[in-house]
Amino acid sequence: MNSPALMQHSTLSVADAIASRRSIRAFLPTPVSREAISAILELAARAPSGSNTQPWRVYVLSGSSKNLLSEKILAAHNDPVQLAEQTHEYEYYPRKWISPYVERRRKVGWDLYGLLGLTREDKAGMHAQHGRNYAFFDAPVGLIFAIDRVLEMGSWLDYGMFLQNVMLAARGMGLDTCPQAAFTPFHRIIAAHLEMPENEMLVCGMSLGYADQTRIENTLVTERAKVAEFTTFLD
Ligand SMILES: Cc1cc2nc3c(=O)[nH]c(=O)nc-3n(C[C@H](O)[C@H](O)[C@H](O)COP(=O)(O)O)c2cc1C
């Protein structure tokens, strides 16, 4: 663990890294060096995984490769015919929304749209805001995560730990992130753009960069249920 790359990390406490991570939806153009990205991934890869399988596969996009992918996805997102043709390779969200999840989902959605001054009637405005996902919210770095199709649900559990590590390691370097399932319907466009081998499947995307603190969408603070609501203590 004494790799020079890891020495770049700050001494931000674990608690501070966890508590200060928020999904950021507007980034500054300030670039992030390849060394910094490598250091984040090197640290994140210390995540545990069943039998040390390490199921993660990461594509790091910046510059024209990122911009071109954004253009391709936005073209499909903005074309109703192409948009209707997109399918998911896996269901990230439940097929049936029930309480309490549906209320939580609505709340975070309307809190974000409310900050942006978007009303329920403003379908075009909401579509455009959703489209900001595909520009990686203007972040200088777009991460695309893939997994080998042969791996099962346990590896997806491992993958989540890796993703959280990426976000926390980024915080340790003063960087911010937004994990993005919004990419999943566009897996065919992404796989073709990245020339992903057939055995790889898209997991999600992530924006990485420096938060633009002046932007209203970055003031969103999300709620959490209290510990007593999701925990049973047994003596
Ligand atoms: C795997 C995953 C996928 C997500 N996908 C998106 C997305 O596509 N677009 C987006 O704006 N936020 C996305 N989010 C962010 C969630 O909305 C956010 O984590 C949640 O509302 C809690 O807010 P916080 O991250 O600021 O604490 C995603 C989060 C996770 C963990």
mmCIF file with all atom_site columns, C-alpha atoms in Angstrom, residues 14 25 27 54 92 105 140 145 147 171 174 225:
data_model
loop_
_atom_site.group_PDB
_atom_site.id
_atom_site.type_symbol
_atom_site.label_atom_id
_atom_site.label_alt_id
_atom_site.label_comp_id
_atom_site.label_asym_id
_atom_site.label_entity_id
_atom_site.label_seq_id
_atom_site.pdbx_PDB_ins_code
_atom_site.Cartn_x
_atom_site.Cartn_y
_atom_site.Cartn_z
_atom_site.occupancy
_atom_site.B_iso_or_equiv
_atom_site.pdbx_formal_charge
_atom_site.auth_seq_id
_atom_site.auth_comp_id
_atom_site.auth_asym_id
_atom_site.auth_atom_id
_atom_site.pdbx_PDB_model_num
ATOM 1  C CA . VAL A 1 14  ? -13.208 7.878  6.287   1.00 0.00 ? 14  VAL A CA 1
ATOM 2  C CA . ARG A 1 25  ? -24.648 17.199 -11.401 1.00 0.00 ? 25  ARG A CA 1
ATOM 3  C CA . PHE A 1 27  ? -18.800 20.094 -12.977 1.00 0.00 ? 27  PHE A CA 1
ATOM 4  C CA . GLN A 1 54  ? -12.218 -8.464 -8.735  1.00 0.00 ? 54  GLN A CA 1
ATOM 5  C CA . TYR A 1 92  ? -31.556 -1.541 -12.362 1.00 0.00 ? 92  TYR A CA 1
ATOM 6  C CA . ARG A 1 105 ? -37.812 8.201  -5.667  1.00 0.00 ? 105 ARG A CA 1
ATOM 7  C CA . PRO A 1 140 ? -13.881 16.256 -17.746 1.00 0.00 ? 140 PRO A CA 1
ATOM 8  C CA . PHE A 1 145 ? -18.053 0.286  -15.799 1.00 0.00 ? 145 PHE A CA 1
ATOM 9  C CA . ILE A 1 147 ? -18.662 -6.708 -15.901 1.00 0.00 ? 147 ILE A CA 1
ATOM 10 C CA . ARG A 1 171 ? -13.382 12.635 -2.351  1.00 0.00 ? 171 ARG A CA 1
ATOM 11 C CA . GLY A 1 174 ? -10.973 16.748 -3.571  1.00 0.00 ? 174 GLY A CA 1
ATOM 12 C CA . ALA A 1 225 ? -34.197 7.046  6.862   1.00 0.00 ? 225 ALA A CA 1
#
